[in-house]
Short mmCIF file of C-alpha atoms and ligand atoms in Angstrom, two decimals:
data_model
loop_
_atom_site.label_atom_id
_atom_site.label_comp_id
_atom_site.label_asym_id
_atom_site.label_seq_id
_atom_site.Cartn_x
_atom_site.Cartn_y
_atom_site.Cartn_z
CA MET A 281 -0.01 -0.02 0.06
CA LYS A 282 2.86 2.29 0.73
CA ALA A 283 4.19 2.03 -2.95
CA VAL A 284 0.62 2.65 -4.20
CA LYS A 285 0.35 5.81 -2.10
CA SER A 286 3.66 7.17 -3.30
CA ILE A 287 2.75 6.72 -6.83
CA SER A 288 -0.49 8.50 -6.42
CA LYS A 289 1.39 11.43 -4.65
CA LEU A 290 3.70 11.35 -7.51
CA PHE A 291 0.93 11.93 -9.98
CA SER A 292 -1.03 14.45 -8.22
CA GLY A 293 0.21 15.67 -5.00
CA ARG A 294 -3.37 15.42 -4.10
CA LYS A 295 -5.58 13.00 -2.34
CA PRO A 296 -5.20 9.57 -3.76
CA ASP A 297 -8.03 7.60 -5.19
CA GLU A 298 -6.73 4.21 -4.23
CA SER A 299 -9.16 2.31 -6.31
CA ASN A 300 -7.26 3.64 -9.31
CA MET A 301 -3.85 2.94 -7.97
CA VAL A 302 -3.41 -0.80 -8.28
CA ILE A 303 -0.69 -0.92 -10.86
CA SER A 304 2.81 -1.74 -9.95
CA SER A 305 5.52 -0.98 -12.29
CA PRO A 306 8.14 -3.50 -13.50
CA GLY A 307 11.31 -3.14 -11.78
CA GLN A 308 13.49 -2.88 -14.78
CA VAL A 309 12.25 -0.94 -17.67
CA THR A 310 14.14 -0.69 -20.93
CA HIS A 311 12.66 0.83 -24.15
CA ASN A 312 14.79 -0.96 -26.61
CA PHE A 313 12.22 -3.11 -28.28
CA HIS A 314 10.22 -2.70 -31.41
CA VAL A 315 6.53 -2.78 -31.32
CA HIS A 316 4.46 -3.86 -34.44
CA PRO A 317 1.00 -5.01 -34.95
CA ASP A 318 0.40 -8.71 -35.94
CA PRO A 319 -0.91 -8.45 -39.54
CA GLU A 320 -3.38 -11.28 -38.89
CA THR A 321 -4.70 -10.76 -35.35
CA GLY A 322 -3.90 -7.01 -34.98
CA ALA A 323 -2.44 -7.69 -31.52
CA LEU A 324 0.62 -5.76 -30.52
CA ILE A 325 3.75 -7.91 -31.09
CA GLY A 326 6.89 -7.02 -29.11
CA LEU A 327 5.16 -5.68 -26.04
CA PRO A 328 5.82 -7.66 -22.97
CA ASP A 329 2.81 -9.51 -21.61
CA GLN A 330 2.89 -7.45 -18.50
CA TRP A 331 2.82 -4.22 -20.46
CA MET A 332 -0.17 -5.45 -22.48
CA LYS A 333 -1.88 -6.44 -19.38
CA ILE A 334 -1.41 -2.99 -17.82
CA LEU A 335 -2.49 -1.33 -20.95
CA SER A 336 -5.62 -3.24 -21.15
CA ASN A 337 -6.36 -2.76 -17.52
CA ALA A 338 -6.33 0.99 -17.82
CA LEU A 339 -7.65 1.37 -21.39
CA THR A 340 -10.67 0.07 -23.29
CA PRO A 341 -10.11 -2.08 -26.43
CA GLU A 342 -11.60 0.91 -28.29
CA ASP A 343 -9.01 3.27 -26.88
CA LEU A 344 -6.30 0.84 -27.93
CA LYS A 345 -7.75 0.36 -31.29
CA LYS A 346 -8.26 4.02 -31.99
CA ASN A 347 -4.90 5.34 -30.81
CA PRO A 348 -2.44 2.38 -30.28
CA GLU A 349 0.71 4.47 -30.85
CA GLN A 350 -0.41 7.09 -28.27
CA ALA A 351 -1.33 4.22 -25.79
CA VAL A 352 2.12 2.76 -26.06
CA GLN A 353 3.84 6.27 -25.64
CA ALA A 354 1.58 6.84 -22.68
CA LEU A 355 2.61 3.62 -21.24
CA LYS A 356 6.40 4.39 -21.60
CA THR A 357 5.74 7.82 -20.10
CA PHE A 358 3.93 6.01 -17.22
CA PHE A 359 6.93 3.72 -16.59
CA GLN A 360 9.28 6.60 -16.68
CA VAL A 361 7.22 8.35 -14.11
CA ASN A 362 7.00 5.34 -11.96
CA LYS A 363 10.59 4.44 -12.26
CA HIS A 364 11.75 6.99 -9.68
CA GLN A 365 9.56 7.29 -6.71
CA SER A 366 9.90 11.11 -6.45
CA PRO A 367 8.46 14.03 -8.37
CA LYS A 368 12.01 15.34 -8.70
CA HIS A 369 12.93 12.30 -10.74
CA LEU A 370 10.17 12.06 -13.41
CA TYR A 371 12.60 12.12 -16.26
CA ASP A 372 15.49 10.27 -17.62
CA GLU A 373 18.18 12.85 -18.68
CA GLU A 374 18.57 12.82 -22.40
CA GLN A 375 16.88 9.41 -22.88
CA PRO A 376 16.48 8.77 -26.51
CA VAL A 377 12.86 8.71 -27.79
CA GLU A 378 11.97 5.73 -30.04
CA ASP A 379 8.82 6.39 -31.88
CA GLN A 380 7.54 3.25 -33.40
CA PRO A 381 4.47 3.95 -35.42
CA ILE A 382 2.05 0.97 -34.97
CA SER A 383 -1.13 0.55 -37.11
CA GLU A 384 -4.64 1.05 -35.92
CA GLU A 385 -5.64 -2.59 -35.88
CA LEU A 386 -5.22 -3.78 -32.37
CA LYS A 387 -6.99 -6.32 -30.41
CA PRO A 388 -6.02 -6.34 -26.75
CA PRO A 389 -6.21 -9.87 -25.05
CA LEU A 390 -8.06 -8.77 -22.01
CA PRO A 391 -11.39 -7.13 -21.54
CA PRO A 392 -11.49 -3.34 -20.53
CA LYS A 393 -11.33 -2.45 -16.85
CA ALA A 394 -11.14 1.16 -17.31
CA GLN A 395 -12.42 2.76 -14.07
CA LYS A 396 -13.81 6.24 -13.64
CA ASP A 397 -14.47 7.48 -10.14
CA PRO A 398 -16.12 10.86 -10.36
CA VAL A 399 -17.00 12.58 -7.02
CA THR A 400 -15.24 15.92 -7.11
CA ASP A 401 -16.74 17.71 -4.17
CA VAL A 402 -16.52 21.14 -5.69
CA SER A 403 -19.47 22.25 -3.62
CA ARG A 404 -17.44 22.53 -0.56
CA ARG A 405 -15.25 25.15 -2.05
CA VAL A 406 -16.04 28.54 -0.53
CA GLU A 407 -17.08 31.70 -2.34
CA VAL A 408 -15.26 34.64 -1.01
CA PRO A 409 -16.37 38.19 -1.75
CA SER A 410 -13.67 40.78 -2.40
CA PRO A 411 -13.50 44.43 -3.47
CA LYS A 412 -13.06 45.27 -7.07
CA ASP A 413 -9.72 46.71 -7.41
CA LYS A 414 -8.11 48.09 -10.54
CA VAL A 415 -4.54 47.63 -11.29
CA GLU A 416 -2.03 49.42 -13.41
CA ASP A 417 -1.01 47.60 -16.69
CA THR A 418 2.38 46.00 -16.16
CA ARG A 419 2.31 43.85 -19.19
CA HIS A 420 5.63 42.72 -20.77
CA GLY A 421 6.77 43.61 -24.23
CA PRO A 422 7.42 40.99 -26.81
CA ASN A 423 9.78 38.01 -26.10
CA THR A 424 13.30 39.02 -26.70
CA ASN A 425 14.31 35.56 -27.76
CA THR A 426 16.40 33.17 -25.71
CA THR A 427 19.79 33.59 -24.27
CA VAL A 428 21.62 30.79 -22.51
CA LEU A 429 22.94 32.02 -19.30
CA ARG A 430 24.48 28.80 -18.07
CA LYS A 431 25.11 25.26 -19.26
CA ARG A 432 23.15 22.41 -18.11
CA GLY A 433 25.00 20.19 -15.54
CA ASP A 434 26.51 17.08 -17.03
CA PRO A 435 24.22 14.26 -15.89
CA SER A 436 27.00 11.75 -15.79
CA GLN A 437 28.85 13.75 -13.03
CA ASN A 438 29.15 11.73 -9.80
CA SER A 439 27.94 12.78 -6.44
CA GLU A 440 31.39 13.83 -5.37
CA ASP A 441 31.48 16.32 -8.17
CA VAL A 442 27.97 17.57 -7.35
CA MET A 443 28.91 18.10 -3.72
CA THR A 444 32.09 19.94 -4.65
CA GLN A 445 30.10 22.14 -6.91
CA MET A 446 27.45 22.68 -4.33
CA ARG A 447 30.04 23.75 -1.69
CA ARG A 448 31.57 26.09 -4.33
CA ILE A 449 28.32 27.92 -4.85
CA CYS A 450 27.19 27.97 -1.21
CA ASN A 451 27.91 30.25 1.62
CA PRO A 452 30.75 28.76 3.66
CA ASN A 453 29.51 30.12 7.04
CA ASP A 454 27.43 28.27 9.71
CA PRO A 455 23.68 28.98 9.03
CA ASN A 456 22.93 27.99 12.57
CA LYS A 457 24.49 31.20 13.70
CA ARG A 458 22.43 33.33 11.58
CA PHE A 459 19.05 31.49 11.35
CA GLU A 460 16.77 30.26 14.19
CA LYS A 461 14.50 27.59 12.77
CA SER A 462 11.06 27.38 13.98
CA LYS A 463 8.00 25.64 12.55
CA GLU A 464 8.00 22.96 9.85
CA VAL A 465 5.87 24.21 6.95
CA GLY A 466 5.86 20.95 5.01
CA SER A 467 7.93 18.38 3.38
CA GLY A 468 8.28 17.23 -0.22
CA ALA A 469 10.30 14.61 -2.10
CA SER A 470 13.51 16.41 -1.74
CA GLY A 471 13.40 17.73 1.79
CA THR A 472 11.69 19.66 4.47
CA VAL A 473 10.75 23.35 4.53
CA TYR A 474 11.00 25.28 7.82
CA THR A 475 10.19 28.82 8.80
CA ALA A 476 13.07 30.66 10.37
CA LEU A 477 14.10 33.96 11.80
CA ASP A 478 17.04 35.69 10.09
CA LYS A 479 18.75 37.14 13.12
CA GLU A 480 20.71 39.49 11.13
CA SER A 481 17.71 41.26 9.23
CA GLY A 482 15.05 40.33 11.67
CA ASN A 483 13.04 38.90 8.74
CA ARG A 484 11.25 35.62 8.65
CA VAL A 485 12.50 33.32 5.83
CA ALA A 486 11.92 29.80 4.57
CA ILE A 487 14.62 27.25 4.65
CA LYS A 488 14.42 24.02 2.64
CA GLU A 489 16.70 21.39 4.09
CA ILE A 490 17.68 18.70 1.85
CA ASP A 491 19.48 15.44 2.72
CA VAL A 492 21.76 15.30 -0.34
CA THR A 493 22.72 11.63 0.20
CA LYS A 494 19.03 10.65 -0.33
CA GLN A 495 18.69 12.38 -3.74
CA PRO A 496 18.98 10.04 -6.63
CA LYS A 497 19.50 12.87 -9.11
CA LYS A 498 21.74 15.36 -7.22
CA GLU A 499 22.40 17.47 -10.21
CA LEU A 500 18.69 18.55 -10.19
CA ILE A 501 19.22 20.28 -6.83
CA LEU A 502 22.22 21.90 -8.14
CA ASN A 503 20.07 23.05 -11.07
CA GLU A 504 17.61 24.51 -8.70
CA ILE A 505 20.12 26.43 -6.78
CA LYS A 506 21.72 27.69 -9.87
CA VAL A 507 18.38 28.86 -11.34
CA MET A 508 17.20 30.48 -8.10
CA LYS A 509 20.59 32.20 -7.45
CA GLY A 510 20.82 33.59 -10.93
CA PHE A 511 17.41 35.20 -11.16
CA ASN A 512 15.61 37.70 -9.42
CA HIS A 513 12.11 38.63 -10.51
CA LYS A 514 8.95 39.72 -8.60
CA ASN A 515 7.12 36.56 -9.63
CA LEU A 516 9.79 33.99 -8.68
CA VAL A 517 10.35 32.89 -5.22
CA ASN A 518 13.48 34.80 -4.34
CA PHE A 519 16.62 32.92 -3.23
CA LEU A 520 18.57 34.34 -0.32
CA ASP A 521 21.46 32.01 0.29
CA ALA A 522 22.48 28.31 0.51
CA TYR A 523 24.67 26.44 2.82
CA VAL A 524 26.17 22.87 3.09
CA VAL A 525 25.77 21.43 6.58
CA GLY A 526 27.19 18.00 6.65
CA ASP A 527 25.27 15.98 4.10
CA HIS A 528 22.49 18.56 4.16
CA LEU A 529 21.91 21.39 1.98
CA TRP A 530 20.02 24.40 3.34
CA VAL A 531 18.30 26.67 0.77
CA VAL A 532 17.15 29.98 2.36
CA MET A 533 14.42 31.59 0.48
CA GLU A 534 11.86 34.33 1.07
CA LEU A 535 8.93 33.06 3.07
CA LEU A 536 5.67 32.98 1.27
CA GLN A 537 3.11 32.83 4.06
CA GLY A 538 0.06 32.51 1.96
CA GLY A 539 0.84 28.96 1.06
CA PRO A 540 0.56 27.28 -2.30
CA LEU A 541 -2.18 28.25 -4.84
CA THR A 542 -3.38 24.60 -4.55
CA ASP A 543 -4.94 25.43 -1.19
CA VAL A 544 -6.91 28.25 -2.73
CA VAL A 545 -8.10 26.32 -5.77
CA THR A 546 -9.16 23.35 -3.67
CA GLU A 547 -10.90 25.31 -0.92
CA THR A 548 -12.37 28.42 -2.59
CA VAL A 549 -14.24 29.55 -5.62
CA MET A 550 -12.13 32.07 -7.63
CA ARG A 551 -13.71 34.75 -9.65
CA GLU A 552 -12.54 35.41 -13.18
CA GLU A 553 -10.60 38.55 -12.28
CA GLN A 554 -8.79 36.74 -9.59
CA ILE A 555 -8.04 33.91 -12.11
CA ALA A 556 -6.87 36.46 -14.56
CA THR A 557 -4.64 38.18 -11.81
CA VAL A 558 -2.76 34.84 -11.08
CA CYS A 559 -2.45 34.03 -14.66
CA LYS A 560 -0.96 37.37 -15.43
CA GLU A 561 1.47 37.12 -12.48
CA VAL A 562 2.58 33.55 -13.38
CA LEU A 563 2.89 34.55 -17.03
CA GLN A 564 5.20 37.26 -16.05
CA ALA A 565 7.36 34.73 -14.40
CA ILE A 566 7.12 32.32 -17.31
CA HIS A 567 7.92 35.09 -19.80
CA PHE A 568 10.94 36.03 -17.76
CA LEU A 569 12.28 32.52 -17.62
CA HIS A 570 11.64 31.87 -21.32
CA SER A 571 13.38 35.20 -22.16
CA LYS A 572 16.41 33.79 -20.25
CA GLY A 573 16.26 30.59 -22.20
CA ILE A 574 14.81 28.57 -19.37
CA ILE A 575 11.78 26.36 -19.45
CA HIS A 576 10.23 25.68 -15.99
CA ARG A 577 8.61 22.30 -16.96
CA ASP A 578 6.58 21.87 -13.84
CA ILE A 579 3.98 24.61 -13.78
CA LYS A 580 1.10 23.73 -11.53
CA SER A 581 -0.71 25.21 -8.58
CA ASP A 582 1.48 23.43 -6.11
CA ASN A 583 4.50 25.30 -7.46
CA VAL A 584 2.84 28.82 -7.20
CA LEU A 585 3.33 30.18 -3.79
CA LEU A 586 1.38 33.18 -2.43
CA GLY A 587 2.39 35.86 -0.27
CA ILE A 588 0.20 37.03 2.55
CA ASP A 589 -0.02 40.45 0.71
CA GLY A 590 -1.43 38.39 -2.25
CA SER A 591 1.80 38.29 -4.19
CA VAL A 592 2.16 35.44 -6.62
CA LYS A 593 5.41 33.60 -7.12
CA VAL A 594 6.69 30.61 -9.03
CA THR A 595 8.83 28.07 -7.26
CA ASP A 596 10.52 24.69 -7.69
CA PHE A 597 13.12 25.14 -10.32
CA GLY A 598 14.56 21.59 -10.11
CA PHE A 599 13.07 20.66 -13.45
CA CYS A 600 14.14 23.73 -15.27
CA ALA A 601 15.98 23.32 -18.69
CA ASN A 602 17.95 25.56 -20.87
CA VAL A 603 16.71 26.02 -24.46
CA GLN A 604 18.52 28.07 -27.00
CA GLY A 605 16.24 29.81 -29.52
CA ASP A 606 14.02 27.23 -30.98
CA GLU A 607 15.96 24.33 -29.57
CA LYS A 608 13.82 21.42 -28.73
CA ARG A 609 14.17 18.69 -26.02
CA THR A 610 13.06 15.26 -25.72
CA THR A 611 13.45 14.46 -21.96
CA MET A 612 10.23 13.45 -20.18
CA VAL A 613 9.46 15.74 -17.41
CA GLY A 614 6.80 17.39 -15.32
CA THR A 615 3.89 16.10 -13.35
CA PRO A 616 1.51 13.98 -15.43
CA TYR A 617 -1.80 15.91 -15.15
CA TRP A 618 -0.18 19.13 -16.27
CA MET A 619 2.03 17.61 -18.92
CA ALA A 620 1.66 18.91 -22.59
CA PRO A 621 0.56 16.27 -25.07
CA GLU A 622 3.94 16.52 -26.83
CA VAL A 623 5.63 15.50 -23.70
CA VAL A 624 3.40 12.54 -23.09
CA THR A 625 3.91 11.32 -26.56
CA ARG A 626 7.59 11.83 -26.15
CA LYS A 627 8.05 14.11 -29.04
CA GLN A 628 10.40 17.01 -29.08
CA TYR A 629 9.24 20.00 -27.13
CA GLY A 630 10.10 23.46 -26.24
CA ALA A 631 9.09 26.36 -23.95
CA LYS A 632 5.46 26.15 -24.93
CA VAL A 633 5.02 23.15 -22.59
CA ASP A 634 4.89 25.65 -19.78
CA ILE A 635 1.98 27.42 -21.56
CA TRP A 636 -0.05 24.23 -21.76
CA SER A 637 0.65 23.62 -18.05
CA LEU A 638 -0.57 27.12 -17.32
CA GLY A 639 -3.92 26.41 -19.21
CA ILE A 640 -4.20 23.24 -17.03
CA MET A 641 -3.57 25.37 -13.96
CA ALA A 642 -6.29 27.82 -15.08
CA ILE A 643 -8.55 24.81 -15.09
CA GLU A 644 -7.57 24.08 -11.53
CA MET A 645 -8.65 27.66 -10.74
CA ILE A 646 -12.03 26.92 -12.36
CA ALA A 647 -12.68 23.43 -11.12
CA GLY A 648 -10.47 22.91 -8.11
CA GLU A 649 -8.44 20.19 -9.90
CA PRO A 650 -6.73 19.30 -13.17
CA PRO A 651 -8.58 17.26 -15.87
CA TYR A 652 -8.49 13.48 -15.46
CA LEU A 653 -7.36 13.55 -11.79
CA GLN A 654 -9.99 11.03 -11.08
CA GLU A 655 -8.86 8.71 -13.87
CA ALA A 656 -6.43 5.88 -13.47
CA PRO A 657 -2.91 7.53 -14.06
CA LEU A 658 -2.21 5.54 -17.24
CA ARG A 659 -5.67 6.49 -18.71
CA ALA A 660 -5.01 10.11 -17.77
CA LEU A 661 -1.75 10.09 -19.78
CA TYR A 662 -3.61 8.45 -22.66
CA LEU A 663 -6.36 11.02 -22.52
CA ILE A 664 -3.78 13.92 -22.52
CA ALA A 665 -2.13 12.29 -25.58
CA THR A 666 -5.36 11.87 -27.53
CA THR A 667 -7.99 14.43 -26.52
CA GLY A 668 -6.43 17.74 -27.39
CA ARG A 669 -8.10 20.55 -25.28
CA PRO A 670 -9.68 18.78 -22.40
CA GLU A 671 -13.30 19.43 -21.63
CA ILE A 672 -13.51 22.40 -19.26
CA PRO A 673 -16.20 22.47 -16.51
CA ASP A 674 -18.69 25.33 -16.61
CA TRP A 675 -17.36 26.35 -20.07
CA HIS A 676 -20.52 28.23 -20.95
CA LYS A 677 -20.33 30.34 -17.77
CA LEU A 678 -16.91 31.66 -18.76
CA SER A 679 -16.46 34.96 -20.47
CA ARG A 680 -15.39 34.92 -24.13
CA GLU A 681 -12.16 36.30 -23.29
CA PHE A 682 -11.38 33.53 -20.78
CA GLN A 683 -12.51 30.90 -23.18
CA ASP A 684 -10.27 32.32 -25.88
CA PHE A 685 -7.46 32.47 -23.39
CA LEU A 686 -7.89 28.79 -22.33
CA ASP A 687 -8.06 28.01 -26.03
CA ARG A 688 -4.82 29.59 -26.80
CA CYS A 689 -3.03 27.81 -23.91
CA LEU A 690 -4.53 24.46 -24.72
CA GLN A 691 -3.69 24.05 -28.34
CA GLU A 692 -2.45 20.64 -29.07
CA SER A 693 -0.48 22.05 -32.09
CA VAL A 694 2.56 23.81 -30.50
CA ASP A 695 2.74 26.27 -33.37
CA ALA A 696 -0.91 27.33 -32.83
CA ARG A 697 -0.32 27.56 -29.01
CA PHE A 698 0.50 31.10 -27.86
CA SER A 699 3.82 32.15 -26.49
CA ALA A 700 4.13 33.81 -22.96
CA ALA A 701 4.74 37.18 -24.70
CA GLN A 702 1.56 36.75 -26.93
CA LEU A 703 -0.61 35.68 -23.91
CA LEU A 704 0.57 38.72 -22.00
CA GLU A 705 -1.21 40.83 -24.56
CA HIS A 706 -4.37 38.68 -24.31
CA PRO A 707 -7.56 40.57 -23.59
CA PHE A 708 -8.45 38.16 -20.74
CA LEU A 709 -5.55 39.60 -18.78
CA LYS A 710 -7.29 43.09 -18.93
CA LYS A 711 -9.54 41.63 -16.30
CA ALA A 712 -6.58 41.24 -13.88
CA VAL A 713 -6.82 43.39 -10.61
CA ALA A 714 -4.40 44.12 -7.93
CA THR A 715 -2.91 40.99 -6.19
CA ARG A 716 -4.28 42.11 -2.90
CA SER A 717 -7.70 40.85 -4.18
CA LEU A 718 -6.34 37.41 -3.53
CA ILE A 719 -5.93 37.95 0.15
CA PRO A 720 -9.61 36.92 1.07
CA LEU A 721 -9.17 33.69 -0.81
CA ILE A 722 -5.79 32.95 0.91
CA LYS A 723 -7.28 33.70 4.28
CA GLU A 724 -10.33 31.58 3.71
CA ALA A 725 -8.20 28.62 2.45
CA GLN A 726 -5.91 28.98 5.48
CA ARG A 727 -8.77 29.12 7.84
CA VAL A 728 -10.48 25.97 6.31
CA LEU A 729 -7.19 24.07 6.40
CA HIS A 730 -5.94 25.31 9.73
CA LYS A 731 -2.84 26.27 8.09
CA GLU A 732 -1.89 29.89 9.23
CA ILE A 733 1.90 30.08 9.13
P1 ATP B 261 9.51 18.81 -4.08
O1 ATP B 261 10.50 18.18 -3.33
O2 ATP B 261 9.16 18.02 -5.42
O3 ATP B 261 9.72 20.18 -4.42
P2 ATP B 261 7.16 19.63 -2.73
O4 ATP B 261 7.10 20.87 -3.61
O5 ATP B 261 5.97 18.94 -2.38
O6 ATP B 261 8.13 18.58 -3.24
P3 ATP B 261 8.91 21.39 -1.06
O7 ATP B 261 9.20 22.14 -2.26
O8 ATP B 261 9.96 20.84 -0.31
O9 ATP B 261 7.88 20.06 -1.39
O10 ATP B 261 7.95 22.21 -0.17
C1 ATP B 261 7.31 21.62 0.93
C2 ATP B 261 6.17 22.55 1.49
O11 ATP B 261 6.71 23.77 1.82
C3 ATP B 261 5.12 22.75 0.47
O12 ATP B 261 3.94 22.80 1.07
C4 ATP B 261 5.47 24.23 -0.09
O13 ATP B 261 4.28 24.79 -0.46
C5 ATP B 261 6.03 24.84 1.22
N1 ATP B 261 7.07 25.90 0.77
C6 ATP B 261 8.10 25.64 -0.03
N2 ATP B 261 8.84 26.75 -0.28
C7 ATP B 261 8.19 27.70 0.54
C8 ATP B 261 8.47 29.16 0.76
N3 ATP B 261 9.51 29.75 0.20
N4 ATP B 261 7.57 29.74 1.64
C9 ATP B 261 6.56 29.12 2.23
N5 ATP B 261 6.29 27.79 2.04
C10 ATP B 261 7.07 27.13 1.20
MG1 MG B 262 8.41 21.98 -4.06
#
């Protein structure tokens, strides 16, 4: 049951629906086989039995028949996600992609067991009235194309190298002298976050303490520090300092006392102008990162932190990748429900994966959760790969501007999908108001969740 839970956490970071989490992944997964359909039976030849079993457990024969190629790609992505039991390790660095087209004729050996468990208790979300504020237009100009500021860490480097590099970029002083740790805010796959008092400045800060020895992909942490250290933007969680303490790394950041946007989307009902406000702030961060040649690759409500003043900041830079101009990547990364179709189908992808994820996050702000959260994980991946723009709850209640905004974010065709710069000019963002309009939502979510920091 423990493994089952960790897989579900991996997929959503939300409450697990255990009835859907009965699949265990094979221990050793390689992708070096060639799948082709049997010309007589239509069955997939070359897929290990266990794989075929997993596929036919999650998907209907119609699914498999209609989109066999996407089903197999979704399965490979599913295995890659399950391989490392941590959201920080959803991808294999520079793993080659093998696209083996397979024909439509496919007859899976087992009957369908696709499960759907609806029950999304949206009704418990609270409507919070707030004043109508107007805000000055702070939209960005057009994207000034990408510049590579740093080279990506060599994935082959060993942990000694990583520790050496880490020490080099960290503050050599003893953080215990400067910071007084107090409450634990929460813990994630890579470590635990505490609030602390900075005795020098008198400010409260957040400290993420990471046991480096327990990190399978240490270069990701290095990546996170480098990105956080290199950039300063009002919509990114600001990095203050980093220290190596024994085997632990302390990352000192500004404290965002409003908690993650996830708390707001799950516990309150957001109005369009509040959604537009969050979208605008997050887009400013995405635009900034893209303009520096960085793709975030894990945009979702859990990675948007709110200040108690309503400020909106993007965090979790471990997945970030450099891109140069139109350079495309093929590594599988992100959290499945927010993944762009081109990532699930393991095609080359670029900066616009962040725009798709933003569209999914906008759906979270409408519905409290991303599409397919109630589906079995593999089926969710399959649906992302085959559905295009997902069905959006209460679509007819949304303004034309919001509908169009969602449409531009959730284009399956990457070329048709808008860039961050284009979206910042979108009429929907004219509805954005001052970020302080988010304060009532933050307070309500904290009250319901008993989470005041
Ligand atoms: P991962 O290790 O994949 O990042 P995670 O995102 O679940 O997993 P952390 O990033 O370690 O975990 O964060 C743990 C908790 O601390 C989360 O609830 C997060 O919202 C909170 N948190 C993280 N950074 C800050 C911050 N600067 N201010 C306030 N809370 C924070
Ligand atoms: Mg995190």
